[in-house]
Short mmCIF file of C-alpha atoms in Angstrom, two decimals:
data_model
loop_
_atom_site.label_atom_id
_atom_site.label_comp_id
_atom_site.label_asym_id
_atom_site.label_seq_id
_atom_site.Cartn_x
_atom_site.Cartn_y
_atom_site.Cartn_z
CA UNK H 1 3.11 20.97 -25.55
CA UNK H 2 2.94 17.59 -23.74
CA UNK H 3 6.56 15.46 -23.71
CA UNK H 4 6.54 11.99 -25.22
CA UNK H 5 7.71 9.09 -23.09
CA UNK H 6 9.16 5.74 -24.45
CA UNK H 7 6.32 2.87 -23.76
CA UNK H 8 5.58 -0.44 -25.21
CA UNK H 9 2.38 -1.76 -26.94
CA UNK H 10 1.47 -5.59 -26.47
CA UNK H 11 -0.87 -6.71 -28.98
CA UNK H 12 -2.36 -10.07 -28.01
CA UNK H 13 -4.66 -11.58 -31.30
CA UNK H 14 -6.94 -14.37 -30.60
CA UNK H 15 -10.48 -15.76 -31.62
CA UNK H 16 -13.60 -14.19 -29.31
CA UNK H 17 -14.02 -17.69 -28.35
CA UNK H 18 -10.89 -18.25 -26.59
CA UNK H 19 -10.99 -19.28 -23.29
CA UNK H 20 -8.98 -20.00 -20.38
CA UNK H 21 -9.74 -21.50 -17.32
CA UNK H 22 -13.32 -21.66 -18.51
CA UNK H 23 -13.64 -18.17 -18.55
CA UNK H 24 -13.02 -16.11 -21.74
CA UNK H 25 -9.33 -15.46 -22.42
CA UNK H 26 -9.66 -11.57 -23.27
CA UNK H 27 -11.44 -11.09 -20.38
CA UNK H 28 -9.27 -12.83 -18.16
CA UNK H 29 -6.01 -10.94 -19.45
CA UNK H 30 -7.93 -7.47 -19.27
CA UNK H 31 -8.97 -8.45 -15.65
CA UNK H 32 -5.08 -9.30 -14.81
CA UNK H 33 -3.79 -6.42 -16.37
CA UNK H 34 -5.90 -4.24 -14.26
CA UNK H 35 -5.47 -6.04 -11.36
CA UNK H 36 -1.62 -5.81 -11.80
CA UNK H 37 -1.95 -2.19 -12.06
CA UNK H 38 -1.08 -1.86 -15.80
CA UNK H 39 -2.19 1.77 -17.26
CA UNK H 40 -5.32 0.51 -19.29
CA UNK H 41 -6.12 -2.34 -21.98
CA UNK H 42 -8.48 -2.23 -24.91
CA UNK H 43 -10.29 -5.19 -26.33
CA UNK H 44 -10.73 -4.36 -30.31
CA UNK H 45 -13.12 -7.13 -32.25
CA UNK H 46 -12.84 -7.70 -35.92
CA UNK H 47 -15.35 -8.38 -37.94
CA UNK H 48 -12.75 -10.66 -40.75
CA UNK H 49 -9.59 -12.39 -40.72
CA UNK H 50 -7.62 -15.63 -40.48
CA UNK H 51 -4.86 -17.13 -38.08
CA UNK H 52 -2.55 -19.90 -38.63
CA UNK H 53 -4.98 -22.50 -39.53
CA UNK H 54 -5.74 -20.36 -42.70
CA UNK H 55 -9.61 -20.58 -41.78
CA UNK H 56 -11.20 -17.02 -42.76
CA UNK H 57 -13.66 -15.56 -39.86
CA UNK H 58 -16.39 -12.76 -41.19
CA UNK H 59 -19.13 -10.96 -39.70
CA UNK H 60 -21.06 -11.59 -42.82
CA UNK H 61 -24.78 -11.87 -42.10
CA UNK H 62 -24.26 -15.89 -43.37
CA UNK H 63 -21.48 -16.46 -41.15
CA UNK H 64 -22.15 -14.78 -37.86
CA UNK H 65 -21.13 -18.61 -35.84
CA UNK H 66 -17.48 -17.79 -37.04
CA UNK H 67 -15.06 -17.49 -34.45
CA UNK H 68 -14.20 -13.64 -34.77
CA UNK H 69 -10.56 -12.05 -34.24
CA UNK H 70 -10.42 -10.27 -30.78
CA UNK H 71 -7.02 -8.03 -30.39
CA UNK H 72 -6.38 -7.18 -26.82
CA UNK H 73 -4.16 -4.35 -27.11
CA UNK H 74 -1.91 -2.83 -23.53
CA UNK H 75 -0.08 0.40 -23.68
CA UNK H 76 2.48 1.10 -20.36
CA UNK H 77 5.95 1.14 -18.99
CA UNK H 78 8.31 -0.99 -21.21
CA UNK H 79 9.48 -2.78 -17.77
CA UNK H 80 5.61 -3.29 -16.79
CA UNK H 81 4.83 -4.51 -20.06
CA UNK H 82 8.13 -6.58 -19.82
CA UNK H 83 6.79 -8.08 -16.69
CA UNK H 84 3.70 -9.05 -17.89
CA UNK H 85 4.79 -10.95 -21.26
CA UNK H 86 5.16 -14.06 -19.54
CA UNK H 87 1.71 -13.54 -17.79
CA UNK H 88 0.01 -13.27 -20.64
CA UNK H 89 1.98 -15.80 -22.89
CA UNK H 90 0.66 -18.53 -20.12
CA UNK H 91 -2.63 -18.10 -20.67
CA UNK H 92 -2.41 -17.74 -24.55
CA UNK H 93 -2.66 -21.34 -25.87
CA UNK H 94 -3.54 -20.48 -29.40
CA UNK H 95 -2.97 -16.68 -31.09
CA UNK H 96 -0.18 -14.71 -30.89
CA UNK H 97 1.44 -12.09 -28.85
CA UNK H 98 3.10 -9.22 -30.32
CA UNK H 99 5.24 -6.35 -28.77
CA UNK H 100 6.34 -3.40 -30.39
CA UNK H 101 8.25 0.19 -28.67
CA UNK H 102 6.22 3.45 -29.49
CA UNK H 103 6.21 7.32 -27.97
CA UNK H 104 2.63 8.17 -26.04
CA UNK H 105 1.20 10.62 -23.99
CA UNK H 106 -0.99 9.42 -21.16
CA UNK H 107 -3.96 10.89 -20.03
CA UNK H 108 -4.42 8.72 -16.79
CA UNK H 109 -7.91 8.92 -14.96
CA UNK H 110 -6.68 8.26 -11.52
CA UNK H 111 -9.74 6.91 -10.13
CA UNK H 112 -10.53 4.99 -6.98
CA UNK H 113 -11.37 1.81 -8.66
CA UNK H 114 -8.50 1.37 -10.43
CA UNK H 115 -6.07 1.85 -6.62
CA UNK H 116 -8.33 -0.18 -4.20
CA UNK H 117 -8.16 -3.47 -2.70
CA UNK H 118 -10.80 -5.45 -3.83
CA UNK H 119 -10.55 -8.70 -1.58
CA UNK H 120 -11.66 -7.00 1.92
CA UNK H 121 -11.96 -9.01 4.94
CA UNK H 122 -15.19 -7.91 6.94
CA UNK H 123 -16.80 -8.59 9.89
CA UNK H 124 -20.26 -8.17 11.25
CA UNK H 125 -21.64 -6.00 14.29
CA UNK H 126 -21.51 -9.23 16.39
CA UNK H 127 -18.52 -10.84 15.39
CA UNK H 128 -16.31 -10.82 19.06
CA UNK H 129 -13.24 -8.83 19.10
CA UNK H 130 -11.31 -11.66 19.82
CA UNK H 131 -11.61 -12.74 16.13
CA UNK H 132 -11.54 -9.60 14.93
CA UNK H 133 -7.55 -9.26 16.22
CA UNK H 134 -7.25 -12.74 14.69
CA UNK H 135 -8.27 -12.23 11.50
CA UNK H 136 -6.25 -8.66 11.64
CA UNK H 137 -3.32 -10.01 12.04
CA UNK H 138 -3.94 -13.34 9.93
CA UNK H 139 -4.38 -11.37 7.16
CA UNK H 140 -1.98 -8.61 7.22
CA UNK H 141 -4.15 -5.87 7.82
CA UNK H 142 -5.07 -2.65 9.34
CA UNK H 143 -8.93 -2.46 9.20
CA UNK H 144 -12.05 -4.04 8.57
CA UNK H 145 -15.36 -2.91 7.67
CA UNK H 146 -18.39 -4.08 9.80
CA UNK H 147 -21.46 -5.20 7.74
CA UNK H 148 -24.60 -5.58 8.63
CA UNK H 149 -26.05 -7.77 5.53
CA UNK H 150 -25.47 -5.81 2.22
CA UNK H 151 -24.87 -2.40 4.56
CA UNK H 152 -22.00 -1.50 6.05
CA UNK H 153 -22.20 -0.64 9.93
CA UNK H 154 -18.59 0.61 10.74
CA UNK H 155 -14.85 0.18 10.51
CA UNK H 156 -12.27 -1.12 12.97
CA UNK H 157 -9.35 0.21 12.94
CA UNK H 158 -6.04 -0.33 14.95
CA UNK H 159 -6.91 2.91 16.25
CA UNK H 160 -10.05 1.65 17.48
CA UNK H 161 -8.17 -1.17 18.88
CA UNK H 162 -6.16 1.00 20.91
CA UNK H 163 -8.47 3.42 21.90
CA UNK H 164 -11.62 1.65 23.02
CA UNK H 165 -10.40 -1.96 22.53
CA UNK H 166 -7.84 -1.74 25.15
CA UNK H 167 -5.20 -3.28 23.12
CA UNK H 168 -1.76 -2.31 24.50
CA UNK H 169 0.21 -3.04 21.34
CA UNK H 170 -0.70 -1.51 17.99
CA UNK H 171 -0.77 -3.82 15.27
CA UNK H 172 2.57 -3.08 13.54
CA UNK H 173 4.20 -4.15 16.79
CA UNK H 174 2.06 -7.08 17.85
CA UNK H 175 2.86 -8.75 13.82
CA UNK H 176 7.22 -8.09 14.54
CA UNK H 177 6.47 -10.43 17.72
CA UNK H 178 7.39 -14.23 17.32
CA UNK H 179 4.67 -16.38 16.00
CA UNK H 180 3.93 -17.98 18.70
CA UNK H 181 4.71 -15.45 21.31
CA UNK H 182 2.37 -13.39 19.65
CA UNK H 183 -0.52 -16.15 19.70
CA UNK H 184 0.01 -16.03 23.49
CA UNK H 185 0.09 -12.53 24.39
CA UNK H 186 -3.34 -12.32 22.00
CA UNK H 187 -5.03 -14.80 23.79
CA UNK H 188 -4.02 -13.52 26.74
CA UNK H 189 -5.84 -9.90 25.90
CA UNK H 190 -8.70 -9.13 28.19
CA UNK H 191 -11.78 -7.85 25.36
CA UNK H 192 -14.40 -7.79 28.52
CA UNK H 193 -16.83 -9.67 25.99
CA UNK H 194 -16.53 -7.11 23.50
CA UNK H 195 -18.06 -7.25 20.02
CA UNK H 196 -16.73 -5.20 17.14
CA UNK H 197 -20.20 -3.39 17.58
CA UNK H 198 -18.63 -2.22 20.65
CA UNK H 199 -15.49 -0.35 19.12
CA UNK H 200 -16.39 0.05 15.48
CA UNK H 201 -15.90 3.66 14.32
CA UNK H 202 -19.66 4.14 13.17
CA UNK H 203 -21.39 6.59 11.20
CA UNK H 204 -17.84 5.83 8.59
CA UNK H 205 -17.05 7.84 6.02
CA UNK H 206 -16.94 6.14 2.59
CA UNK H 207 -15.59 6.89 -1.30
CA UNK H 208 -17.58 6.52 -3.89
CA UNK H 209 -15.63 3.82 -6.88
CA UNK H 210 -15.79 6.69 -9.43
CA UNK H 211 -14.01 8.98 -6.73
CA UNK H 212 -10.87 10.71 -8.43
CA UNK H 213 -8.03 9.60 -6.21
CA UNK H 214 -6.97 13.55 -5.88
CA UNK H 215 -10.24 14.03 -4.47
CA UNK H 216 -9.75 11.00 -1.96
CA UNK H 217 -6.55 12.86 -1.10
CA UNK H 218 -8.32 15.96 -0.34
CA UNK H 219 -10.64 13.95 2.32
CA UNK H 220 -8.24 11.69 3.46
CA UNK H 221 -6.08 14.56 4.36
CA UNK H 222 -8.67 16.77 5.74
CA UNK H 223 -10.17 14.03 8.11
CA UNK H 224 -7.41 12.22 8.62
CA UNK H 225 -8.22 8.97 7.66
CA UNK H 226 -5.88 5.85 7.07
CA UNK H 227 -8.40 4.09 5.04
CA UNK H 228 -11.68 4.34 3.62
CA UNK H 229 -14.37 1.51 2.24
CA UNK H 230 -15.00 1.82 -1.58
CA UNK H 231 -19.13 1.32 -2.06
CA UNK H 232 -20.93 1.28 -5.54
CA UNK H 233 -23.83 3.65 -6.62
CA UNK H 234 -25.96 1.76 -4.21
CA UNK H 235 -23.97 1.37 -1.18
CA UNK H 236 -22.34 -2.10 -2.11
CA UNK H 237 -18.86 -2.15 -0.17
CA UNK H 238 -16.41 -2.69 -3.46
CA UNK H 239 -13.35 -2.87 -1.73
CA UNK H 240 -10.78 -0.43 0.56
CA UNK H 241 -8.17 1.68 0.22
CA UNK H 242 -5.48 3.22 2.33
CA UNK H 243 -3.32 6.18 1.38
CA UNK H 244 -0.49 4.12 1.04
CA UNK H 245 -2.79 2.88 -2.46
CA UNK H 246 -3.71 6.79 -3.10
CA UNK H 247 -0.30 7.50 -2.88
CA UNK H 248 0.98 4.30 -5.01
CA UNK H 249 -1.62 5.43 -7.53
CA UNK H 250 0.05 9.18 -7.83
CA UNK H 251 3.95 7.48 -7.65
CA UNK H 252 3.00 5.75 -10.64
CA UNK H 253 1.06 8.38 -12.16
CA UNK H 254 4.01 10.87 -12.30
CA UNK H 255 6.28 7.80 -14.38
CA UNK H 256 3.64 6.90 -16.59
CA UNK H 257 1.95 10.30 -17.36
CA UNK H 258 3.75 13.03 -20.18
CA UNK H 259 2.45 16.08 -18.11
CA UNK H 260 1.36 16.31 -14.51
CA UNK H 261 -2.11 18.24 -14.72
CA UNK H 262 -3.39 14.36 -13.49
CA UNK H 263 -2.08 15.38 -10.41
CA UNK H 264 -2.07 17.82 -7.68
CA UNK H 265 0.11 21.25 -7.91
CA UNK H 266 1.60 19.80 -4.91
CA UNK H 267 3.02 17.37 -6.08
CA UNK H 268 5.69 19.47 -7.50
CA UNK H 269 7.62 20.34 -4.72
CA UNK H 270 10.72 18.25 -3.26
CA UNK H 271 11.75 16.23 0.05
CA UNK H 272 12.87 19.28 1.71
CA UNK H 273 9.05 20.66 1.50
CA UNK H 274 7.78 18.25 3.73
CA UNK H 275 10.72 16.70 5.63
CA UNK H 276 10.55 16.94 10.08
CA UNK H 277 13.81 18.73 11.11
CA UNK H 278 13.15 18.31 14.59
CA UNK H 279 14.01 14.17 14.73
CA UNK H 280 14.79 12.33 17.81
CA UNK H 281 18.61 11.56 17.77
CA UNK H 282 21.01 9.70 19.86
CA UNK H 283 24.60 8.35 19.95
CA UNK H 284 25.12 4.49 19.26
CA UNK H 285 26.39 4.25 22.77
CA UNK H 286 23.22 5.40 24.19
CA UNK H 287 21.07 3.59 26.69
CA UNK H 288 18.49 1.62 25.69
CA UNK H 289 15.99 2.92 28.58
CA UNK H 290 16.67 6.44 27.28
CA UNK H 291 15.87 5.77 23.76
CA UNK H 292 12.81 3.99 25.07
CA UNK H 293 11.68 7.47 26.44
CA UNK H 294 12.56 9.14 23.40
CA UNK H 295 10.59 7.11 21.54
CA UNK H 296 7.78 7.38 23.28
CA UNK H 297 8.10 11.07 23.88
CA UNK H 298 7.92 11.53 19.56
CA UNK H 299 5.27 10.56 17.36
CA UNK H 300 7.96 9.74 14.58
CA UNK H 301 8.42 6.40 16.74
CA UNK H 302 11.68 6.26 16.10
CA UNK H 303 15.27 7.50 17.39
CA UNK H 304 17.87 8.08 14.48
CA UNK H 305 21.63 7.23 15.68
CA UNK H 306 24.21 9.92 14.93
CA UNK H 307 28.01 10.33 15.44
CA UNK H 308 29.46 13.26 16.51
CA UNK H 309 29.20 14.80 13.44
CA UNK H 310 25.76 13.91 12.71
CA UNK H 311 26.48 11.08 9.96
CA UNK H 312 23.20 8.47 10.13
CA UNK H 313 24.88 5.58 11.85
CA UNK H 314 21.57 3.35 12.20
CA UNK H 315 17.83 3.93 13.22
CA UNK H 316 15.67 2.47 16.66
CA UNK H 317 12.45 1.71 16.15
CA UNK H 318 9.73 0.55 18.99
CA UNK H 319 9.66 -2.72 17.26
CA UNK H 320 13.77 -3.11 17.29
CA UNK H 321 14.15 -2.88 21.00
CA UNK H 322 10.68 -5.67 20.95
CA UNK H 323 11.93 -7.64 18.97
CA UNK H 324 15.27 -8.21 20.70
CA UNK H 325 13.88 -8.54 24.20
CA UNK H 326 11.60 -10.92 22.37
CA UNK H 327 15.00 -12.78 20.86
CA UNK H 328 16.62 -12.96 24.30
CA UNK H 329 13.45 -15.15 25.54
CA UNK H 330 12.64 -12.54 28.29
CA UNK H 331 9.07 -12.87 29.11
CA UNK H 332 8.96 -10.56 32.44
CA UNK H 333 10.98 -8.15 30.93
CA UNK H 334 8.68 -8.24 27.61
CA UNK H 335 6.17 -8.23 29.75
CA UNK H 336 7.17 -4.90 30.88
CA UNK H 337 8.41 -3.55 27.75
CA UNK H 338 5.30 -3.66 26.10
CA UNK H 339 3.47 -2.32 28.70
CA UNK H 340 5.78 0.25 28.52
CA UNK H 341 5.40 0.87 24.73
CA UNK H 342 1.71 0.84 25.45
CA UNK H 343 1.87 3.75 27.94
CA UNK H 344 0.37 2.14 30.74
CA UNK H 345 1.33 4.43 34.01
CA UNK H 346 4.23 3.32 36.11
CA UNK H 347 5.86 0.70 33.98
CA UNK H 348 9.16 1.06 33.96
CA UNK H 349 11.16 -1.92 32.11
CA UNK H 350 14.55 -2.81 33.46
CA UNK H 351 16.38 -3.25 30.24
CA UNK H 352 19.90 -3.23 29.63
CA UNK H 353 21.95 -2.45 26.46
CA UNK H 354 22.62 0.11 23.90
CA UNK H 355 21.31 1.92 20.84
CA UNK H 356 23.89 -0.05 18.93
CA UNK H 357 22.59 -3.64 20.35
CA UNK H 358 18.98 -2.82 18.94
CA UNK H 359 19.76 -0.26 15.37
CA UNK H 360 18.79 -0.90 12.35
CA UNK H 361 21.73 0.03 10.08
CA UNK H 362 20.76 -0.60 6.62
CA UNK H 363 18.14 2.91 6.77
CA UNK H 364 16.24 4.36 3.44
CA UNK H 365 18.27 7.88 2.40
CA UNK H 366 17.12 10.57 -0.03
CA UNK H 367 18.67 13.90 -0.72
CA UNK H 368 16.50 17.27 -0.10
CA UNK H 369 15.89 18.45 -3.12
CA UNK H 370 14.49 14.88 -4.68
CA UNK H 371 11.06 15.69 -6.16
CA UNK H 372 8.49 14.70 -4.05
CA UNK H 373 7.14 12.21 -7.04
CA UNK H 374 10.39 10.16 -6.13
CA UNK H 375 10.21 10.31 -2.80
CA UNK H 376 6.29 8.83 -3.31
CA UNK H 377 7.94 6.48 -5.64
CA UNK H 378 10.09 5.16 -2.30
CA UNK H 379 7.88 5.08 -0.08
CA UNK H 380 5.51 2.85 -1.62
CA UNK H 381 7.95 0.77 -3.25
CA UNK H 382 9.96 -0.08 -0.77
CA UNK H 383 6.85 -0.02 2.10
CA UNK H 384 8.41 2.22 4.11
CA UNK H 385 6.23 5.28 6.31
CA UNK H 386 9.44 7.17 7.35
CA UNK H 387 12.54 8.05 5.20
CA UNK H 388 15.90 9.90 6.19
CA UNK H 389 16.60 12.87 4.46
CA UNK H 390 20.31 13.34 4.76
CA UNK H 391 23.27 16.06 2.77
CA UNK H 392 25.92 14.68 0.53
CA UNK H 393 28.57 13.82 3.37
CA UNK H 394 25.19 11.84 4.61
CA UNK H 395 24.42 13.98 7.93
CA UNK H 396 21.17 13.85 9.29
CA UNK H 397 19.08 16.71 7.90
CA UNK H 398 15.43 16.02 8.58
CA UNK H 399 13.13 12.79 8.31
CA UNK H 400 9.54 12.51 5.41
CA UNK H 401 6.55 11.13 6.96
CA UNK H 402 4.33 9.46 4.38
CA UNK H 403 1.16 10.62 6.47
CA UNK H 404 2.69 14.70 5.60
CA UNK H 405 3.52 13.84 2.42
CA UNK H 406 -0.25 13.13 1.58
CA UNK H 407 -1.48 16.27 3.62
CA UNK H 408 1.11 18.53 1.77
CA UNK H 409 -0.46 16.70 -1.93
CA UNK H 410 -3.82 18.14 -0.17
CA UNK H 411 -2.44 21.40 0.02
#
């Protein structure tokens, strides 16, 4: 037998001509809700009542003008629903709102269309890849697809960037640079002409909307794919989304859902199913050109800083030792450095310091045997890809990877 959880219901009672914004008001709150990620709202119509002024509204054959009750009704989370009271009491000018606790069951659908991004940046075949970075990093992200009119061409990716771009920096890195010394080392990136024809991964794979988000798992996984358009029945690109969404989508899942048959068997294990044990580690007096070629020598990125008993003291990250050089106003050096982090043969950066001049001490900790649903939960919550896994005296037992999290939900 499924478990009850404690939810809220928010009742929200209005006439079916309410509007707001010019648009109508139930529509407008059910279009919020989902876009906040709420777990569903219903729209319910009446066909008699009367509000405040008294006035009765019927469906009556002679009184079909009358402004009928509409009840837009929102089961989830009491802290979700908490958070969106004041939403939805600013766009209710008249009608009430109405809030009550309750026990439910959810049955959640986990599709696509309710985890992707809808407002995509895109690009076309032509488009040089000049303004391609530009927009990239304008707008925060990590791909774009290519469209050629209604059809979608390809998708540039930072990986594309890298690989047949000639980038040096990916684009994680090239956002923690200053503002402005980032401008300048972006214009100062030879693209040879190119066009984001010229890169663009191309035939790209695509989800359908209606895709069940375990499914996207499944191909995300098996392909190895950051992020996938969204297209329609007909081809029309919908939106995006990465696995940090599909993996969002299953974090909340496992809170909001009485059973876990929504999601994979997987999902069952804990941290110390998918955790690295071989991590990078160093000593905070360590020097900096040496953790350099640790990082580089680990895909993890990253060198975790240990005492001698193995306690997490801090964690170095490419970006830490860029962002200091970058601090210290050190163009030549910089220079250098990034080649460096770039992997271009024979650079060799003279920089000076220690692990401790450059670690990040405040690190993310869980404890092996957290259920993997929590460690999901961190991950995307606090928009993190790597998290510490340490014992109860807080020495350094492994490090999760949110890219083998989502291959061990894919079995």
């Amino acid at each position: 037998m499924h478990s009850l959880i404690s939810v809220k219901v928010m009742r929200i009672f209005m006439g079916e001509s309410a509007r707001f914004q010019g648009k109508l008001l139930h529509e407008v709150i059910v279009e919020t809700a989902r876009q906040r990620g709420m777990a569903g709202a219903t729209v319910c119509r009446g066909f008699m009542g009367f509000g405040a002024n008294s006035l009765i509204h019927t469906a009556k054959i002679l009184r079909l003008s009358e402004d009928l009750p509409v009840v837009v009704e929102i089961v989830d989370r009491p802290d979700r629903i908490d958070a969106f009271l004041p939403v939805a009491d600013s766009m209710v000018d008249e009608g009430s709102i109405v809030v009550s606790e309750a026990q439910a069951v959810f049955h959640l659908p986990l599709r696509i269309r309710d985890v992707m991004t809808e407002d995509v940046a895109i690009v076309s075949p032509s488009t040089p890849l000049a303004k391609v970075v530009e927009l990239l990093l304008q707008r925060k992200v990590k791909a774009v697809p290519v469209l050629e009119g209604k059809t979608i061409r390809g998708i540039i990716t930072g990986g594309d960037l890298l690989s047949r771009g000639g980038m040096p920096l990916s684009l994680d890195a090239q956002c923690s640079l200053p503002a402005a010394m980032r401008d300048e080392h972006v214009r100062c990136l030879d693209f040879r002409n190119l066009v984001a024809g010229d890169i663009m991964t191309s035939p790209v794979q695509t989800l359908n909307i209606k895709t069940k988000v375990c499914d996207a798992v499944q191909l995300m996984a098996k392909g190895d794919m950051k992020r996938l358009p969204v297209v329609a029945d007909d081809g029309t690109l919908m939106g995006i989304v990465s696995r940090a969404d599909v993996l969002r989508a299953i974090g909340h899942a496992s809170v909001v859902a009485g059973h876990l048959d929504v999601l994979p068997d997987t999902a069952r294990g804990t941290a110390a199913d998918v955790m690295f044990r071989d991590v990078p580690t160093a000593e905070p007096d360590t020097a900096l050109p040496a953790i350099l070629d640790q990082i580089l020598a680990s895909p993890l990125r990253r060198v975790v800083i240990v005492d001698e008993d193995m306690k997490v003291m801090g964690l170095v990250h490419d970006r830490d030792i860029l962002n200091d050089f970058a601090r210290k106003n050190a163009p030549g050096v910089l220079k250098n450095l990034i080649a460096a982090l770039s992997r271009k043969e024979g650079a060799e950066p003279d920089i000076q310091g220690a692990a401790r001049d450059v670690m990040t001490t405040d690190s993310i900790t869980i404890h092996p045997e957290m259920p993997l649903t929590e460690v999901i939960r961190t991950l995307t919550e606090r928009k993190v890809k790597r998290i510490l896994v340490v014992d109860g005296d807080g020495r350094l037992l492994g490090m999760v990877d949110r890219d083998t999290v989502l291959k061990c939900l894919a079995g």
